[in-house]
Amino acid sequence: MTHRVRYRCSACGNLTRFDVVTSQRTRAFHHFSVGGDLEIEEEEVLDARVEAVTCRWCGASGETIEVIPREQAG
């Protein structure tokens, strides 16, 4: 999943380390070998949602975490 945003913790100023919980719905081609080993190919993300973002430095979350559009993040 390609992220189009960055995060900033307004509590400590962190811009680089976050725990991000996401849920996503995908479509993928499952290719099983004759021996039963699975290789997932051509995976496409149909829907993805960020559920929570927590600052790795100070543990802040919720409204303390700012979403910065990537163009502004520089």
mmCIF file of C-alpha atoms in Angstrom:
data_model
loop_
_atom_site.group_PDB
_atom_site.id
_atom_site.type_symbol
_atom_site.label_atom_id
_atom_site.label_comp_id
_atom_site.label_asym_id
_atom_site.label_seq_id
_atom_site.Cartn_x
_atom_site.Cartn_y
_atom_site.Cartn_z
ATOM 1 C CA MET A 1 0.000 0.000 0.000
ATOM 2 C CA THR A 2 1.430 3.352 -1.033
ATOM 3 C CA HIS A 3 0.887 6.056 1.536
ATOM 4 C CA ARG A 4 0.016 9.525 0.278
ATOM 5 C CA VAL A 5 0.396 11.128 3.717
ATOM 6 C CA ARG A 6 2.937 11.533 6.481
ATOM 7 C CA TYR A 7 2.283 11.836 10.161
ATOM 8 C CA ARG A 8 3.536 14.301 12.772
ATOM 9 C CA CYS A 9 3.127 13.900 16.510
ATOM 10 C CA SER A 10 2.205 17.280 17.956
ATOM 11 C CA ALA A 11 3.144 16.052 21.451
ATOM 12 C CA CYS A 12 6.846 15.330 20.787
ATOM 13 C CA GLY A 13 7.506 16.426 17.178
ATOM 14 C CA ASN A 14 8.172 12.914 15.818
ATOM 15 C CA LEU A 15 7.969 12.675 12.011
ATOM 16 C CA THR A 16 9.515 9.253 11.425
ATOM 17 C CA ARG A 17 8.280 6.443 13.723
ATOM 18 C CA PHE A 18 4.634 5.408 14.049
ATOM 19 C CA ASP A 19 2.653 2.240 14.643
ATOM 20 C CA VAL A 20 -0.117 2.251 12.032
ATOM 21 C CA VAL A 21 -3.028 -0.209 12.265
ATOM 22 C CA THR A 22 -4.788 -0.727 8.943
ATOM 23 C CA SER A 23 -7.445 -3.009 7.556
ATOM 24 C CA GLN A 24 -7.666 -3.808 3.891
ATOM 25 C CA ARG A 25 -9.640 -5.810 1.395
ATOM 26 C CA THR A 26 -7.661 -7.410 -1.431
ATOM 27 C CA ARG A 27 -8.067 -9.567 -4.500
ATOM 28 C CA ALA A 28 -5.198 -11.953 -5.210
ATOM 29 C CA PHE A 29 -4.375 -14.857 -7.474
ATOM 30 C CA HIS A 30 -3.554 -17.886 -5.291
ATOM 31 C CA HIS A 31 -1.175 -20.250 -7.080
ATOM 32 C CA PHE A 32 -0.746 -23.612 -5.374
ATOM 33 C CA SER A 33 2.051 -25.962 -6.356
ATOM 34 C CA VAL A 34 1.342 -29.653 -6.863
ATOM 35 C CA GLY A 35 2.840 -30.137 -3.371
ATOM 36 C CA GLY A 36 0.370 -27.656 -1.874
ATOM 37 C CA ASP A 37 2.722 -24.698 -1.357
ATOM 38 C CA LEU A 38 0.974 -21.359 -1.833
ATOM 39 C CA GLU A 39 2.384 -18.423 -3.766
ATOM 40 C CA ILE A 40 0.248 -15.289 -3.825
ATOM 41 C CA GLU A 41 0.511 -13.371 -7.105
ATOM 42 C CA GLU A 42 -1.142 -10.290 -8.593
ATOM 43 C CA GLU A 43 -2.423 -8.907 -5.295
ATOM 44 C CA GLU A 44 -4.602 -5.813 -5.707
ATOM 45 C CA VAL A 45 -5.739 -3.637 -2.794
ATOM 46 C CA LEU A 46 -9.448 -2.911 -3.272
ATOM 47 C CA ASP A 47 -9.971 -0.924 -0.077
ATOM 48 C CA ALA A 48 -7.641 0.176 2.731
ATOM 49 C CA ARG A 49 -8.392 2.055 5.923
ATOM 50 C CA VAL A 50 -6.141 3.412 8.650
ATOM 51 C CA GLU A 51 -7.719 2.514 11.975
ATOM 52 C CA ALA A 52 -5.156 3.931 14.412
ATOM 53 C CA VAL A 53 -1.815 5.740 14.447
ATOM 54 C CA THR A 54 0.376 5.792 17.552
ATOM 55 C CA CYS A 55 3.633 7.704 18.016
ATOM 56 C CA ARG A 56 6.477 5.255 18.594
ATOM 57 C CA TRP A 57 8.453 7.821 20.612
ATOM 58 C CA CYS A 58 5.919 9.033 23.186
ATOM 59 C CA GLY A 59 2.872 6.788 22.746
ATOM 60 C CA ALA A 60 0.484 9.586 21.761
ATOM 61 C CA SER A 61 -2.451 8.794 19.480
ATOM 62 C CA GLY A 62 -5.784 10.173 18.314
ATOM 63 C CA GLU A 63 -5.995 13.898 17.666
ATOM 64 C CA THR A 64 -2.366 14.361 18.751
ATOM 65 C CA ILE A 65 -1.231 12.759 15.486
ATOM 66 C CA GLU A 66 -1.419 15.179 12.580
ATOM 67 C CA VAL A 67 -1.866 13.980 8.999
ATOM 68 C CA ILE A 68 0.401 15.890 6.609
ATOM 69 C CA PRO A 69 -0.215 15.565 2.847
ATOM 70 C CA ARG A 70 2.989 14.248 1.292
ATOM 71 C CA GLU A 71 3.369 17.311 -0.964
ATOM 72 C CA GLN A 72 3.579 19.543 2.131
ATOM 73 C CA ALA A 73 5.857 17.184 4.055
ATOM 74 C CA GLY A 74 8.783 18.039 1.780
#
